[in-house]
């Protein structure tokens, strides 16, 4: 079974600075997907960024980028030019290429200080 | 296009009561899932379905039942509520296996906060 670990329960960053959230996972599969979801106080789960394991290039979405290290089974999220609206709980998630189930990490609560 | 809808948004039950959490999607997704979210534990899979008439258990299925009679609907039933089922419940849907580059992420409903006293 796959597992996802987020070792940072809480992180904080100054507005306009850069922060990196860590995620590691364990799997015996070679083909899979990885996601970062954001959950603001509204509780809605919002997809931030996704990565397909077969792609070597790291995914980027505006101020959000990932560092995908397949051999190390690491998938960190970098938020550049942090904004107050980035404050939220962030979840890392794994999905097998052939399945539909998402396995989530425990979450990292990000605080952005003005 | 409403996406994934869930009702109710909030619910308080007494121990032993039963209820059904409703979930519907209008994106013609094959896969639908129910998760529960508890502090410090992320989201955990309760039950899931890969199509109408097909359901299977996830990580934490005890105390919950599901059925999938249509592609659109995937209700979650609590047969006899217990305080341990106090949680936030999310329904999600996605396409099944797709060609590379297609959309395959899960779309989530707004969640239901359930309290069992």
mmCIF file of N, CA, C and O in Angstrom, chain B residues 41-97:
data_model
loop_
_atom_site.group_PDB
_atom_site.id
_atom_site.type_symbol
_atom_site.label_atom_id
_atom_site.label_comp_id
_atom_site.label_asym_id
_atom_site.label_seq_id
_atom_site.Cartn_x
_atom_site.Cartn_y
_atom_site.Cartn_z
ATOM 1 N N UNK B 41 -4.736 13.852 10.524
ATOM 2 C CA UNK B 41 -4.765 12.566 9.819
ATOM 3 C C UNK B 41 -5.027 12.710 8.335
ATOM 4 O O UNK B 41 -5.188 11.723 7.627
ATOM 5 N N UNK B 42 -5.105 13.921 7.849
ATOM 6 C CA UNK B 42 -5.380 14.099 6.434
ATOM 7 C C UNK B 42 -6.781 13.603 6.090
ATOM 8 O O UNK B 42 -7.677 13.574 6.938
ATOM 9 N N UNK B 43 -6.969 13.202 4.852
ATOM 10 C CA UNK B 43 -8.228 12.633 4.403
ATOM 11 C C UNK B 43 -8.045 11.137 4.237
ATOM 12 O O UNK B 43 -7.070 10.686 3.632
ATOM 13 N N UNK B 44 -9.002 10.384 4.746
ATOM 14 C CA UNK B 44 -8.932 8.936 4.637
ATOM 15 C C UNK B 44 -10.133 8.412 3.856
ATOM 16 O O UNK B 44 -11.265 8.860 4.059
ATOM 17 N N UNK B 45 -9.878 7.440 3.007
ATOM 18 C CA UNK B 45 -10.895 6.920 2.111
ATOM 19 C C UNK B 45 -11.842 5.978 2.859
ATOM 20 O O UNK B 45 -11.402 5.031 3.516
ATOM 21 N N UNK B 46 -13.141 6.223 2.704
ATOM 22 C CA UNK B 46 -14.147 5.378 3.360
ATOM 23 C C UNK B 46 -14.630 4.298 2.394
ATOM 24 O O UNK B 46 -14.502 3.100 2.652
ATOM 25 N N UNK B 47 -15.234 4.712 1.305
ATOM 26 C CA UNK B 47 -15.707 3.824 0.241
ATOM 27 C C UNK B 47 -15.498 4.517 -1.094
ATOM 28 O O UNK B 47 -15.421 5.750 -1.156
ATOM 29 N N UNK B 48 -15.459 3.717 -2.146
ATOM 30 C CA UNK B 48 -15.361 4.304 -3.459
ATOM 31 C C UNK B 48 -16.107 3.453 -4.480
ATOM 32 O O UNK B 48 -16.491 2.314 -4.192
ATOM 33 N N UNK B 49 -16.311 4.038 -5.655
ATOM 34 C CA UNK B 49 -17.048 3.356 -6.722
ATOM 35 C C UNK B 49 -16.389 3.676 -8.049
ATOM 36 O O UNK B 49 -16.043 4.820 -8.320
ATOM 37 N N UNK B 50 -16.236 2.634 -8.871
ATOM 38 C CA UNK B 50 -15.629 2.825 -10.190
ATOM 39 C C UNK B 50 -16.677 2.895 -11.297
ATOM 40 O O UNK B 50 -16.328 3.003 -12.473
ATOM 41 N N UNK B 51 -17.942 2.823 -10.911
ATOM 42 C CA UNK B 51 -19.020 2.934 -11.883
ATOM 43 C C UNK B 51 -20.328 2.517 -11.248
ATOM 44 O O UNK B 51 -20.349 1.952 -10.148
ATOM 45 N N UNK B 52 -21.415 2.773 -11.940
ATOM 46 C CA UNK B 52 -22.739 2.424 -11.418
ATOM 47 C C UNK B 52 -22.802 0.933 -11.129
ATOM 48 O O UNK B 52 -22.382 0.114 -11.945
ATOM 49 N N UNK B 53 -23.284 0.606 -9.927
ATOM 50 C CA UNK B 53 -23.430 -0.781 -9.517
ATOM 51 C C UNK B 53 -22.188 -1.402 -8.913
ATOM 52 O O UNK B 53 -22.225 -2.555 -8.481
ATOM 53 N N UNK B 54 -21.083 -0.653 -8.857
ATOM 54 C CA UNK B 54 -19.810 -1.202 -8.354
ATOM 55 C C UNK B 54 -19.295 -0.324 -7.220
ATOM 56 O O UNK B 54 -19.070 0.879 -7.416
ATOM 57 N N UNK B 55 -19.120 -0.911 -6.036
ATOM 58 C CA UNK B 55 -18.552 -0.178 -4.917
ATOM 59 C C UNK B 55 -17.499 -1.047 -4.227
ATOM 60 O O UNK B 55 -17.515 -2.276 -4.368
ATOM 61 N N UNK B 56 -16.631 -0.389 -3.478
ATOM 62 C CA UNK B 56 -15.602 -1.143 -2.749
ATOM 63 C C UNK B 56 -15.196 -0.354 -1.514
ATOM 64 O O UNK B 56 -15.455 0.862 -1.416
ATOM 65 N N UNK B 57 -14.571 -1.056 -0.577
ATOM 66 C CA UNK B 57 -14.184 -0.433 0.678
ATOM 67 C C UNK B 57 -12.847 0.271 0.561
ATOM 68 O O UNK B 57 -11.959 -0.167 -0.169
ATOM 69 N N UNK B 58 -12.715 1.345 1.350
ATOM 70 C CA UNK B 58 -11.447 2.033 1.459
ATOM 71 C C UNK B 58 -10.758 1.678 2.760
ATOM 72 O O UNK B 58 -10.887 0.565 3.266
ATOM 73 N N UNK B 59 -10.053 2.650 3.320
ATOM 74 C CA UNK B 59 -9.289 2.432 4.554
ATOM 75 C C UNK B 59 -10.154 2.265 5.789
ATOM 76 O O UNK B 59 -9.835 1.487 6.687
ATOM 77 N N UNK B 60 -11.228 3.058 5.880
ATOM 78 C CA UNK B 60 -12.008 3.132 7.113
ATOM 79 C C UNK B 60 -13.491 2.924 6.829
ATOM 80 O O UNK B 60 -14.312 3.812 7.050
ATOM 81 N N UNK B 61 -13.914 1.738 6.385
ATOM 82 C CA UNK B 61 -15.295 1.529 5.948
ATOM 83 C C UNK B 61 -16.297 1.197 7.058
ATOM 84 O O UNK B 61 -17.513 1.303 6.842
ATOM 85 N N UNK B 62 -15.798 0.822 8.236
ATOM 86 C CA UNK B 62 -16.708 0.326 9.268
ATOM 87 C C UNK B 62 -17.692 1.394 9.723
ATOM 88 O O UNK B 62 -17.311 2.515 10.046
ATOM 89 N N UNK B 63 -18.961 1.018 9.755
ATOM 90 C CA UNK B 63 -20.007 1.932 10.193
ATOM 91 C C UNK B 63 -20.661 2.717 9.072
ATOM 92 O O UNK B 63 -21.578 3.500 9.327
ATOM 93 N N UNK B 64 -20.208 2.479 7.839
ATOM 94 C CA UNK B 64 -20.722 3.206 6.684
ATOM 95 C C UNK B 64 -21.141 2.234 5.577
ATOM 96 O O UNK B 64 -20.487 1.223 5.362
ATOM 97 N N UNK B 65 -22.214 2.617 4.878
ATOM 98 C CA UNK B 65 -22.630 1.875 3.697
ATOM 99 C C UNK B 65 -22.768 2.817 2.516
ATOM 100 O O UNK B 65 -23.079 4.003 2.695
ATOM 101 N N UNK B 66 -22.550 2.287 1.319
ATOM 102 C CA UNK B 66 -22.740 3.071 0.110
ATOM 103 C C UNK B 66 -23.450 2.220 -0.933
ATOM 104 O O UNK B 66 -23.481 0.997 -0.846
ATOM 105 N N UNK B 67 -23.990 2.913 -1.930
ATOM 106 C CA UNK B 67 -24.538 2.257 -3.108
ATOM 107 C C UNK B 67 -24.382 3.224 -4.265
ATOM 108 O O UNK B 67 -24.233 4.433 -4.066
ATOM 109 N N UNK B 68 -24.386 2.692 -5.472
ATOM 110 C CA UNK B 68 -24.267 3.560 -6.644
ATOM 111 C C UNK B 68 -25.201 3.021 -7.721
ATOM 112 O O UNK B 68 -24.836 2.185 -8.530
ATOM 113 N N UNK B 69 -26.423 3.552 -7.711
ATOM 114 C CA UNK B 69 -27.407 3.091 -8.680
ATOM 115 C C UNK B 69 -27.343 3.894 -9.979
ATOM 116 O O UNK B 69 -27.810 3.420 -11.022
ATOM 117 N N UNK B 70 -26.783 5.090 -9.923
ATOM 118 C CA UNK B 70 -26.634 5.909 -11.126
ATOM 119 C C UNK B 70 -25.210 6.439 -11.201
ATOM 120 O O UNK B 70 -24.484 6.454 -10.186
ATOM 121 N N UNK B 71 -24.811 6.918 -12.354
ATOM 122 C CA UNK B 71 -23.485 7.519 -12.485
ATOM 123 C C UNK B 71 -23.370 8.789 -11.639
ATOM 124 O O UNK B 71 -22.313 9.096 -11.105
ATOM 125 N N UNK B 72 -24.487 9.509 -11.498
ATOM 126 C CA UNK B 72 -24.446 10.829 -10.876
ATOM 127 C C UNK B 72 -24.395 10.811 -9.351
ATOM 128 O O UNK B 72 -23.832 11.706 -8.741
ATOM 129 N N UNK B 73 -25.014 9.831 -8.717
ATOM 130 C CA UNK B 73 -25.234 9.884 -7.270
ATOM 131 C C UNK B 73 -24.461 8.815 -6.515
ATOM 132 O O UNK B 73 -24.369 7.663 -6.960
ATOM 133 N N UNK B 74 -23.984 9.195 -5.331
ATOM 134 C CA UNK B 74 -23.202 8.254 -4.512
ATOM 135 C C UNK B 74 -23.440 8.581 -3.038
ATOM 136 O O UNK B 74 -22.631 9.224 -2.376
ATOM 137 N N UNK B 75 -24.571 8.169 -2.479
ATOM 138 C CA UNK B 75 -24.887 8.491 -1.087
ATOM 139 C C UNK B 75 -24.099 7.650 -0.093
ATOM 140 O O UNK B 75 -23.771 6.490 -0.356
ATOM 141 N N UNK B 76 -23.825 8.245 1.056
ATOM 142 C CA UNK B 76 -23.120 7.577 2.158
ATOM 143 C C UNK B 76 -24.083 7.453 3.325
ATOM 144 O O UNK B 76 -24.622 8.448 3.798
ATOM 145 N N UNK B 77 -24.263 6.239 3.808
ATOM 146 C CA UNK B 77 -25.211 5.997 4.897
ATOM 147 C C UNK B 77 -24.485 5.649 6.182
ATOM 148 O O UNK B 77 -23.599 4.786 6.195
ATOM 149 N N UNK B 78 -24.903 6.321 7.257
ATOM 150 C CA UNK B 78 -24.463 5.957 8.595
ATOM 151 C C UNK B 78 -25.638 5.220 9.232
ATOM 152 O O UNK B 78 -26.713 5.794 9.426
ATOM 153 N N UNK B 79 -25.451 3.958 9.558
ATOM 154 C CA UNK B 79 -26.562 3.143 10.015
ATOM 155 C C UNK B 79 -26.897 3.390 11.485
ATOM 156 O O UNK B 79 -28.059 3.426 11.869
ATOM 157 N N UNK B 80 -25.871 3.581 12.318
ATOM 158 C CA UNK B 80 -26.059 3.822 13.743
ATOM 159 C C UNK B 80 -24.900 4.704 14.192
ATOM 160 O O UNK B 80 -23.813 4.209 14.489
ATOM 161 N N UNK B 81 -25.132 6.012 14.196
ATOM 162 C CA UNK B 81 -24.041 6.963 14.396
ATOM 163 C C UNK B 81 -23.364 6.784 15.759
ATOM 164 O O UNK B 81 -24.029 6.509 16.771
ATOM 165 N N UNK B 82 -22.055 6.968 15.750
ATOM 166 C CA UNK B 82 -21.252 6.898 16.967
ATOM 167 C C UNK B 82 -20.404 8.164 17.072
ATOM 168 O O UNK B 82 -20.068 8.771 16.042
ATOM 169 N N UNK B 83 -20.036 8.568 18.298
ATOM 170 C CA UNK B 83 -19.199 9.778 18.451
ATOM 171 C C UNK B 83 -17.905 9.719 17.636
ATOM 172 O O UNK B 83 -17.409 10.762 17.194
ATOM 173 N N UNK B 84 -17.380 8.515 17.401
ATOM 174 C CA UNK B 84 -16.141 8.382 16.618
ATOM 175 C C UNK B 84 -16.347 8.775 15.152
ATOM 176 O O UNK B 84 -15.365 8.929 14.407
ATOM 177 N N UNK B 85 -17.589 8.922 14.736
ATOM 178 C CA UNK B 85 -17.868 9.334 13.361
ATOM 179 C C UNK B 85 -18.007 10.854 13.220
ATOM 180 O O UNK B 85 -18.276 11.350 12.120
ATOM 181 N N UNK B 86 -17.779 11.561 14.297
ATOM 182 C CA UNK B 86 -17.710 13.025 14.224
ATOM 183 C C UNK B 86 -16.514 13.386 13.352
ATOM 184 O O UNK B 86 -15.371 13.006 13.649
ATOM 185 N N UNK B 87 -16.771 14.113 12.274
ATOM 186 C CA UNK B 87 -15.722 14.374 11.302
ATOM 187 C C UNK B 87 -16.262 15.311 10.225
ATOM 188 O O UNK B 87 -17.434 15.690 10.229
ATOM 189 N N UNK B 88 -15.388 15.661 9.292
ATOM 190 C CA UNK B 88 -15.809 16.355 8.080
ATOM 191 C C UNK B 88 -15.734 15.350 6.934
ATOM 192 O O UNK B 88 -14.709 14.678 6.763
ATOM 193 N N UNK B 89 -16.800 15.258 6.178
ATOM 194 C CA UNK B 89 -16.907 14.263 5.111
ATOM 195 C C UNK B 89 -16.870 14.948 3.747
ATOM 196 O O UNK B 89 -17.585 15.920 3.505
ATOM 197 N N UNK B 90 -16.029 14.392 2.876
ATOM 198 C CA UNK B 90 -15.915 14.905 1.524
ATOM 199 C C UNK B 90 -16.269 13.823 0.523
ATOM 200 O O UNK B 90 -15.823 12.681 0.636
ATOM 201 N N UNK B 91 -17.017 14.242 -0.480
ATOM 202 C CA UNK B 91 -17.271 13.408 -1.646
ATOM 203 C C UNK B 91 -16.396 13.936 -2.774
ATOM 204 O O UNK B 91 -16.157 15.151 -2.879
ATOM 205 N N UNK B 92 -15.893 13.034 -3.606
ATOM 206 C CA UNK B 92 -15.046 13.441 -4.721
ATOM 207 C C UNK B 92 -15.362 12.585 -5.937
ATOM 208 O O UNK B 92 -15.849 11.458 -5.814
ATOM 209 N N UNK B 93 -15.074 13.134 -7.116
ATOM 210 C CA UNK B 93 -15.291 12.366 -8.341
ATOM 211 C C UNK B 93 -14.165 12.646 -9.328
ATOM 212 O O UNK B 93 -13.500 13.680 -9.253
ATOM 213 N N UNK B 94 -13.981 11.709 -10.258
ATOM 214 C CA UNK B 94 -12.970 11.886 -11.298
ATOM 215 C C UNK B 94 -13.270 10.954 -12.459
ATOM 216 O O UNK B 94 -14.053 10.005 -12.332
ATOM 217 N N UNK B 95 -12.603 11.213 -13.583
ATOM 218 C CA UNK B 95 -12.668 10.271 -14.688
ATOM 219 C C UNK B 95 -11.895 9.015 -14.308
ATOM 220 O O UNK B 95 -11.049 9.020 -13.420
ATOM 221 N N UNK B 96 -12.185 7.950 -15.005
ATOM 222 C CA UNK B 96 -11.424 6.732 -14.845
ATOM 223 C C UNK B 96 -10.115 6.836 -15.597
ATOM 224 O O UNK B 96 -9.607 7.930 -15.836
ATOM 225 N N UNK B 97 -9.576 5.697 -15.949
ATOM 226 C CA UNK B 97 -8.290 5.685 -16.636
ATOM 227 C C UNK B 97 -8.403 6.464 -17.947
ATOM 228 O O UNK B 97 -9.315 6.243 -18.729
#
